[in-house]
Amino acid sequence: GLAVSDYDRDGDLDVLIVHHGEGVQLLRNDMQAGRWIEVVLRSRPAKGRTPHGFAEGASLVARASGTELRRAAGGASYLSQSTRTVHFGLGAAGRVDELAVRWPDGRRARYGPLEAGTRWEVRQDEAAARRVEPPSRATDAPTAVSSGPGTDRERVLAFWAAHRGGMHALKVEADHAKAAGLFRQALALDPRHEDARYYLANCLAAQGDTAAALAQLEELMRLNDRSHRSYMRWGWLRASTATSDADLAAAERALETAHRINPEETGALMLMAEVALLRGDQALARQRLEAVCRTNPRAAGALFLLGYLDGRGGDPAATRARLAQAREALGPDWKPRGATAEGDVRRQAHEDASLLASAWQRWDGTPDPRRAFASLEKRLAKTR
């Protein structure tokens, strides 16, 4: 894997390489450099809501001292994500005379002049670029605890030792308390590290400390308002521990934000459908479940819940047809939760976040709606 970013904020691009089966190598660019600018694009949010988008696919043309420089907004590569900040090397030019942007929706706009040596933020719904003062190296560097290591290299090594220890404690030892302590050590060295904060939140949730887990996810949202997983996890956690309709409404708002950030991914939409069911809004639940199935026709959970709604609507034939589709979508090797088979493991490395999945995971494949939906009816009755 390879990613590029100006990690030390000195105006040139540095390179991060991940070696398969080995480790991570950071190549800091200390070559002699000319002038530069960096541009952060923010595409218009859907229906006037926040947050702004990343403008993936936008194209930029910077004109400086008679030269045209072309870039594309993006950064995704195989198992890698480079910075989304667009970098222009300007040589001896002291500014970009004009920056032309073609936004993902086809609209075009021009900005400038833009002074060199500066990071600029360009928002699609604003006519002028914003100057963004980059953090100083001292501010942007990992923060060491008073008793911690002193040099930058020592802090980086100490951070990764704590982070890797936390991941081992979480994934291999299944010791959430130990993992949480190690992630806290890592965050003391680098409080802006998103993975460490996300996994700390998961550890706290696993220990039953919901309030602390939600607080960690809220801090992650503050650090990165485009963090799909933080909104998704916050919404799931708030909904799964809800004691009132207000809790479910708050969870729904977070999940709607996650879906706006990444509308191609159906996990948030499926959770939103489950929340709608828990809140008693069957029409909205159906709308969302049908949207999930349009994206993924083999979404067994969505088909199962649509079968339930068909039954509630008085259409037993449609219910049985949905159950048959759900059973087919589960595949020939599917077995209900609790059954055992050769090759089983004690616990899975990953389970999708869901509020009602136990209803179809424990389903034995029976086409009888009354038996198929018995556990789901019990779950929904608790929120009525």
JSON list of C-alpha atoms in Angstrom, two decimals, residues 169-322:
[
{"chain": "A", "resi": 169, "resn": "ALA", "atom": "CA", "xyz": [-5.73, -7.07, 23.41]},
{"chain": "A", "resi": 170, "resn": "LEU", "atom": "CA", "xyz": [-8.97, -6.28, 21.59]},
{"chain": "A", "resi": 171, "resn": "LYS", "atom": "CA", "xyz": [-8.84, -8.69, 18.66]},
{"chain": "A", "resi": 172, "resn": "VAL", "atom": "CA", "xyz": [-6.83, -11.62, 20.03]},
{"chain": "A", "resi": 173, "resn": "GLU", "atom": "CA", "xyz": [-7.16, -11.57, 23.82]},
{"chain": "A", "resi": 174, "resn": "ALA", "atom": "CA", "xyz": [-10.70, -10.11, 23.85]},
{"chain": "A", "resi": 175, "resn": "ASP", "atom": "CA", "xyz": [-9.66, -8.14, 26.94]},
{"chain": "A", "resi": 176, "resn": "HIS", "atom": "CA", "xyz": [-11.55, -4.88, 26.55]},
{"chain": "A", "resi": 177, "resn": "ALA", "atom": "CA", "xyz": [-10.32, -3.31, 29.77]},
{"chain": "A", "resi": 178, "resn": "LYS", "atom": "CA", "xyz": [-6.67, -3.93, 28.86]},
{"chain": "A", "resi": 179, "resn": "ALA", "atom": "CA", "xyz": [-7.24, -2.69, 25.32]},
{"chain": "A", "resi": 180, "resn": "ALA", "atom": "CA", "xyz": [-8.94, 0.48, 26.56]},
{"chain": "A", "resi": 181, "resn": "GLY", "atom": "CA", "xyz": [-5.96, 1.29, 28.80]},
{"chain": "A", "resi": 182, "resn": "LEU", "atom": "CA", "xyz": [-3.53, 0.86, 25.90]},
{"chain": "A", "resi": 183, "resn": "PHE", "atom": "CA", "xyz": [-5.63, 2.99, 23.54]},
{"chain": "A", "resi": 184, "resn": "ARG", "atom": "CA", "xyz": [-5.69, 5.73, 26.19]},
{"chain": "A", "resi": 185, "resn": "GLN", "atom": "CA", "xyz": [-1.89, 5.58, 26.34]},
{"chain": "A", "resi": 186, "resn": "ALA", "atom": "CA", "xyz": [-1.76, 5.91, 22.55]},
{"chain": "A", "resi": 187, "resn": "LEU", "atom": "CA", "xyz": [-4.14, 8.89, 22.57]},
{"chain": "A", "resi": 188, "resn": "ALA", "atom": "CA", "xyz": [-2.05, 10.63, 25.23]},
{"chain": "A", "resi": 189, "resn": "LEU", "atom": "CA", "xyz": [0.75, 10.58, 22.66]},
{"chain": "A", "resi": 190, "resn": "ASP", "atom": "CA", "xyz": [-1.40, 11.46, 19.64]},
{"chain": "A", "resi": 191, "resn": "PRO", "atom": "CA", "xyz": [-4.87, 12.74, 20.60]},
{"chain": "A", "resi": 192, "resn": "ARG", "atom": "CA", "xyz": [-5.89, 13.20, 16.95]},
{"chain": "A", "resi": 193, "resn": "HIS", "atom": "CA", "xyz": [-5.45, 9.57, 15.92]},
{"chain": "A", "resi": 194, "resn": "GLU", "atom": "CA", "xyz": [-8.87, 8.43, 14.71]},
{"chain": "A", "resi": 195, "resn": "ASP", "atom": "CA", "xyz": [-8.37, 4.65, 14.89]},
{"chain": "A", "resi": 196, "resn": "ALA", "atom": "CA", "xyz": [-7.20, 4.74, 18.50]},
{"chain": "A", "resi": 197, "resn": "ARG", "atom": "CA", "xyz": [-10.20, 6.85, 19.53]},
{"chain": "A", "resi": 198, "resn": "TYR", "atom": "CA", "xyz": [-12.68, 4.71, 17.56]},
{"chain": "A", "resi": 199, "resn": "TYR", "atom": "CA", "xyz": [-11.44, 1.47, 19.08]},
{"chain": "A", "resi": 200, "resn": "LEU", "atom": "CA", "xyz": [-11.34, 3.01, 22.56]},
{"chain": "A", "resi": 201, "resn": "ALA", "atom": "CA", "xyz": [-15.03, 3.85, 22.11]},
{"chain": "A", "resi": 202, "resn": "ASN", "atom": "CA", "xyz": [-15.74, 0.24, 21.10]},
{"chain": "A", "resi": 203, "resn": "CYS", "atom": "CA", "xyz": [-13.90, -1.08, 24.15]},
{"chain": "A", "resi": 204, "resn": "LEU", "atom": "CA", "xyz": [-15.83, 1.23, 26.47]},
{"chain": "A", "resi": 205, "resn": "ALA", "atom": "CA", "xyz": [-19.11, 0.17, 24.88]},
{"chain": "A", "resi": 206, "resn": "ALA", "atom": "CA", "xyz": [-18.21, -3.51, 25.32]},
{"chain": "A", "resi": 207, "resn": "GLN", "atom": "CA", "xyz": [-17.63, -2.83, 29.02]},
{"chain": "A", "resi": 208, "resn": "GLY", "atom": "CA", "xyz": [-21.06, -1.24, 29.34]},
{"chain": "A", "resi": 209, "resn": "ASP", "atom": "CA", "xyz": [-19.85, 2.35, 29.68]},
{"chain": "A", "resi": 210, "resn": "THR", "atom": "CA", "xyz": [-22.16, 3.75, 27.02]},
{"chain": "A", "resi": 211, "resn": "ALA", "atom": "CA", "xyz": [-21.84, 7.40, 28.04]},
{"chain": "A", "resi": 212, "resn": "ALA", "atom": "CA", "xyz": [-18.04, 7.32, 27.82]},
{"chain": "A", "resi": 213, "resn": "ALA", "atom": "CA", "xyz": [-18.18, 5.48, 24.47]},
{"chain": "A", "resi": 214, "resn": "LEU", "atom": "CA", "xyz": [-20.57, 8.06, 23.04]},
{"chain": "A", "resi": 215, "resn": "ALA", "atom": "CA", "xyz": [-18.29, 10.86, 24.29]},
{"chain": "A", "resi": 216, "resn": "GLN", "atom": "CA", "xyz": [-15.29, 9.34, 22.50]},
{"chain": "A", "resi": 217, "resn": "LEU", "atom": "CA", "xyz": [-17.27, 9.04, 19.26]},
{"chain": "A", "resi": 218, "resn": "GLU", "atom": "CA", "xyz": [-18.43, 12.65, 19.60]},
{"chain": "A", "resi": 219, "resn": "GLU", "atom": "CA", "xyz": [-14.80, 13.75, 19.92]},
{"chain": "A", "resi": 220, "resn": "LEU", "atom": "CA", "xyz": [-14.02, 11.75, 16.79]},
{"chain": "A", "resi": 221, "resn": "MET", "atom": "CA", "xyz": [-16.84, 13.57, 14.97]},
{"chain": "A", "resi": 222, "resn": "ARG", "atom": "CA", "xyz": [-15.34, 16.86, 16.11]},
{"chain": "A", "resi": 223, "resn": "LEU", "atom": "CA", "xyz": [-11.92, 15.87, 14.79]},
{"chain": "A", "resi": 224, "resn": "ASN", "atom": "CA", "xyz": [-13.36, 14.67, 11.48]},
{"chain": "A", "resi": 225, "resn": "ASP", "atom": "CA", "xyz": [-16.89, 15.71, 10.55]},
{"chain": "A", "resi": 226, "resn": "ARG", "atom": "CA", "xyz": [-16.72, 13.28, 7.60]},
{"chain": "A", "resi": 227, "resn": "SER", "atom": "CA", "xyz": [-16.07, 10.21, 9.75]},
{"chain": "A", "resi": 228, "resn": "HIS", "atom": "CA", "xyz": [-18.79, 7.86, 8.50]},
{"chain": "A", "resi": 229, "resn": "ARG", "atom": "CA", "xyz": [-17.95, 5.18, 11.03]},
{"chain": "A", "resi": 230, "resn": "SER", "atom": "CA", "xyz": [-18.20, 7.52, 14.03]},
{"chain": "A", "resi": 231, "resn": "TYR", "atom": "CA", "xyz": [-21.73, 8.67, 13.11]},
{"chain": "A", "resi": 232, "resn": "MET", "atom": "CA", "xyz": [-22.69, 5.09, 12.26]},
{"chain": "A", "resi": 233, "resn": "ARG", "atom": "CA", "xyz": [-21.36, 3.67, 15.52]},
{"chain": "A", "resi": 234, "resn": "TRP", "atom": "CA", "xyz": [-22.80, 6.51, 17.59]},
{"chain": "A", "resi": 235, "resn": "GLY", "atom": "CA", "xyz": [-26.22, 5.96, 16.02]},
{"chain": "A", "resi": 236, "resn": "TRP", "atom": "CA", "xyz": [-26.13, 2.22, 16.57]},
{"chain": "A", "resi": 237, "resn": "LEU", "atom": "CA", "xyz": [-24.96, 2.55, 20.17]},
{"chain": "A", "resi": 238, "resn": "ARG", "atom": "CA", "xyz": [-27.53, 5.22, 21.02]},
{"chain": "A", "resi": 239, "resn": "ALA", "atom": "CA", "xyz": [-30.33, 3.16, 19.44]},
{"chain": "A", "resi": 240, "resn": "SER", "atom": "CA", "xyz": [-29.28, -0.17, 20.96]},
{"chain": "A", "resi": 241, "resn": "THR", "atom": "CA", "xyz": [-29.32, 1.34, 24.46]},
{"chain": "A", "resi": 242, "resn": "ALA", "atom": "CA", "xyz": [-32.35, 3.60, 23.91]},
{"chain": "A", "resi": 243, "resn": "THR", "atom": "CA", "xyz": [-34.79, 4.06, 26.78]},
{"chain": "A", "resi": 244, "resn": "SER", "atom": "CA", "xyz": [-37.04, 6.59, 25.05]},
{"chain": "A", "resi": 245, "resn": "ASP", "atom": "CA", "xyz": [-38.23, 7.72, 21.65]},
{"chain": "A", "resi": 246, "resn": "ALA", "atom": "CA", "xyz": [-35.96, 10.76, 22.04]},
{"chain": "A", "resi": 247, "resn": "ASP", "atom": "CA", "xyz": [-32.96, 8.41, 22.14]},
{"chain": "A", "resi": 248, "resn": "LEU", "atom": "CA", "xyz": [-34.14, 6.70, 18.95]},
{"chain": "A", "resi": 249, "resn": "ALA", "atom": "CA", "xyz": [-34.69, 10.08, 17.26]},
{"chain": "A", "resi": 250, "resn": "ALA", "atom": "CA", "xyz": [-31.14, 11.17, 18.16]},
{"chain": "A", "resi": 251, "resn": "ALA", "atom": "CA", "xyz": [-29.77, 7.89, 16.81]},
{"chain": "A", "resi": 252, "resn": "GLU", "atom": "CA", "xyz": [-31.72, 8.37, 13.60]},
{"chain": "A", "resi": 253, "resn": "ARG", "atom": "CA", "xyz": [-30.24, 11.83, 13.04]},
{"chain": "A", "resi": 254, "resn": "ALA", "atom": "CA", "xyz": [-26.71, 10.48, 13.43]},
{"chain": "A", "resi": 255, "resn": "LEU", "atom": "CA", "xyz": [-27.43, 7.62, 11.03]},
{"chain": "A", "resi": 256, "resn": "GLU", "atom": "CA", "xyz": [-28.89, 10.03, 8.48]},
{"chain": "A", "resi": 257, "resn": "THR", "atom": "CA", "xyz": [-25.62, 11.98, 8.62]},
{"chain": "A", "resi": 258, "resn": "ALA", "atom": "CA", "xyz": [-23.64, 8.75, 8.10]},
{"chain": "A", "resi": 259, "resn": "HIS", "atom": "CA", "xyz": [-25.80, 7.93, 5.09]},
{"chain": "A", "resi": 260, "resn": "ARG", "atom": "CA", "xyz": [-25.30, 11.39, 3.58]},
{"chain": "A", "resi": 261, "resn": "ILE", "atom": "CA", "xyz": [-21.53, 11.01, 3.95]},
{"chain": "A", "resi": 262, "resn": "ASN", "atom": "CA", "xyz": [-21.52, 7.64, 2.15]},
{"chain": "A", "resi": 263, "resn": "PRO", "atom": "CA", "xyz": [-24.84, 6.99, 0.38]},
{"chain": "A", "resi": 264, "resn": "GLU", "atom": "CA", "xyz": [-23.39, 4.00, -1.52]},
{"chain": "A", "resi": 265, "resn": "GLU", "atom": "CA", "xyz": [-23.04, 1.99, 1.68]},
{"chain": "A", "resi": 266, "resn": "THR", "atom": "CA", "xyz": [-26.27, 0.38, 2.93]},
{"chain": "A", "resi": 267, "resn": "GLY", "atom": "CA", "xyz": [-25.36, -0.25, 6.56]},
{"chain": "A", "resi": 268, "resn": "ALA", "atom": "CA", "xyz": [-26.59, 3.12, 7.82]},
{"chain": "A", "resi": 269, "resn": "LEU", "atom": "CA", "xyz": [-29.73, 2.87, 5.68]},
{"chain": "A", "resi": 270, "resn": "MET", "atom": "CA", "xyz": [-30.50, -0.57, 7.12]},
{"chain": "A", "resi": 271, "resn": "LEU", "atom": "CA", "xyz": [-30.07, 0.75, 10.66]},
{"chain": "A", "resi": 272, "resn": "MET", "atom": "CA", "xyz": [-32.32, 3.70, 9.82]},
{"chain": "A", "resi": 273, "resn": "ALA", "atom": "CA", "xyz": [-34.99, 1.24, 8.66]},
{"chain": "A", "resi": 274, "resn": "GLU", "atom": "CA", "xyz": [-34.68, -0.70, 11.92]},
{"chain": "A", "resi": 275, "resn": "VAL", "atom": "CA", "xyz": [-34.98, 2.51, 13.94]},
{"chain": "A", "resi": 276, "resn": "ALA", "atom": "CA", "xyz": [-38.11, 3.44, 11.97]},
{"chain": "A", "resi": 277, "resn": "LEU", "atom": "CA", "xyz": [-39.60, 0.04, 12.83]},
{"chain": "A", "resi": 278, "resn": "LEU", "atom": "CA", "xyz": [-38.76, 0.51, 16.51]},
{"chain": "A", "resi": 279, "resn": "ARG", "atom": "CA", "xyz": [-40.41, 3.94, 16.40]},
{"chain": "A", "resi": 280, "resn": "GLY", "atom": "CA", "xyz": [-43.52, 2.45, 14.80]},
{"chain": "A", "resi": 281, "resn": "ASP", "atom": "CA", "xyz": [-43.19, 4.17, 11.42]},
{"chain": "A", "resi": 282, "resn": "GLN", "atom": "CA", "xyz": [-43.79, 1.20, 9.14]},
{"chain": "A", "resi": 283, "resn": "ALA", "atom": "CA", "xyz": [-44.15, 3.28, 5.96]},
{"chain": "A", "resi": 284, "resn": "LEU", "atom": "CA", "xyz": [-40.74, 4.89, 6.43]},
{"chain": "A", "resi": 285, "resn": "ALA", "atom": "CA", "xyz": [-39.22, 1.53, 7.38]},
{"chain": "A", "resi": 286, "resn": "ARG", "atom": "CA", "xyz": [-40.57, 0.00, 4.15]},
{"chain": "A", "resi": 287, "resn": "GLN", "atom": "CA", "xyz": [-39.20, 2.88, 2.07]},
{"chain": "A", "resi": 288, "resn": "ARG", "atom": "CA", "xyz": [-35.73, 2.45, 3.54]},
{"chain": "A", "resi": 289, "resn": "LEU", "atom": "CA", "xyz": [-35.75, -1.35, 3.29]},
{"chain": "A", "resi": 290, "resn": "GLU", "atom": "CA", "xyz": [-36.76, -1.20, -0.36]},
{"chain": "A", "resi": 291, "resn": "ALA", "atom": "CA", "xyz": [-33.88, 1.24, -0.96]},
{"chain": "A", "resi": 292, "resn": "VAL", "atom": "CA", "xyz": [-31.49, -1.26, 0.66]},
{"chain": "A", "resi": 293, "resn": "CYS", "atom": "CA", "xyz": [-32.77, -4.01, -1.65]},
{"chain": "A", "resi": 294, "resn": "ARG", "atom": "CA", "xyz": [-32.37, -1.84, -4.74]},
{"chain": "A", "resi": 295, "resn": "THR", "atom": "CA", "xyz": [-28.69, -1.48, -3.87]},
{"chain": "A", "resi": 296, "resn": "ASN", "atom": "CA", "xyz": [-28.26, -5.06, -2.66]},
{"chain": "A", "resi": 297, "resn": "PRO", "atom": "CA", "xyz": [-30.95, -7.48, -3.92]},
{"chain": "A", "resi": 298, "resn": "ARG", "atom": "CA", "xyz": [-29.50, -10.20, -1.66]},
{"chain": "A", "resi": 299, "resn": "ALA", "atom": "CA", "xyz": [-29.88, -8.23, 1.59]},
{"chain": "A", "resi": 300, "resn": "ALA", "atom": "CA", "xyz": [-31.42, -11.07, 3.60]},
{"chain": "A", "resi": 301, "resn": "GLY", "atom": "CA", "xyz": [-32.21, -8.92, 6.64]},
{"chain": "A", "resi": 302, "resn": "ALA", "atom": "CA", "xyz": [-34.02, -6.31, 4.56]},
{"chain": "A", "resi": 303, "resn": "LEU", "atom": "CA", "xyz": [-36.02, -9.00, 2.75]},
{"chain": "A", "resi": 304, "resn": "PHE", "atom": "CA", "xyz": [-36.96, -10.63, 6.06]},
{"chain": "A", "resi": 305, "resn": "LEU", "atom": "CA", "xyz": [-38.19, -7.33, 7.53]},
{"chain": "A", "resi": 306, "resn": "LEU", "atom": "CA", "xyz": [-40.10, -6.51, 4.34]},
{"chain": "A", "resi": 307, "resn": "GLY", "atom": "CA", "xyz": [-41.83, -9.87, 4.74]},
{"chain": "A", "resi": 308, "resn": "TYR", "atom": "CA", "xyz": [-42.86, -8.85, 8.23]},
{"chain": "A", "resi": 309, "resn": "LEU", "atom": "CA", "xyz": [-44.26, -5.56, 6.91]},
{"chain": "A", "resi": 310, "resn": "ASP", "atom": "CA", "xyz": [-46.11, -7.41, 4.12]},
{"chain": "A", "resi": 311, "resn": "GLY", "atom": "CA", "xyz": [-47.74, -9.54, 6.80]},
{"chain": "A", "resi": 312, "resn": "ARG", "atom": "CA", "xyz": [-48.68, -6.50, 8.84]},
{"chain": "A", "resi": 313, "resn": "GLY", "atom": "CA", "xyz": [-50.24, -5.11, 5.67]},
{"chain": "A", "resi": 314, "resn": "GLY", "atom": "CA", "xyz": [-52.43, -8.18, 5.26]},
{"chain": "A", "resi": 315, "resn": "ASP", "atom": "CA", "xyz": [-50.65, -9.81, 2.32]},
{"chain": "A", "resi": 316, "resn": "PRO", "atom": "CA", "xyz": [-49.72, -13.37, 3.37]},
{"chain": "A", "resi": 317, "resn": "ALA", "atom": "CA", "xyz": [-48.70, -14.40, -0.15]},
{"chain": "A", "resi": 318, "resn": "ALA", "atom": "CA", "xyz": [-46.19, -11.53, -0.35]},
{"chain": "A", "resi": 319, "resn": "THR", "atom": "CA", "xyz": [-44.93, -12.43, 3.13]},
{"chain": "A", "resi": 320, "resn": "ARG", "atom": "CA", "xyz": [-44.17, -16.02, 2.14]},
{"chain": "A", "resi": 321, "resn": "ALA", "atom": "CA", "xyz": [-42.51, -14.86, -1.07]},
{"chain": "A", "resi": 322, "resn": "ARG", "atom": "CA", "xyz": [-40.26, -12.47, 0.89]}
]
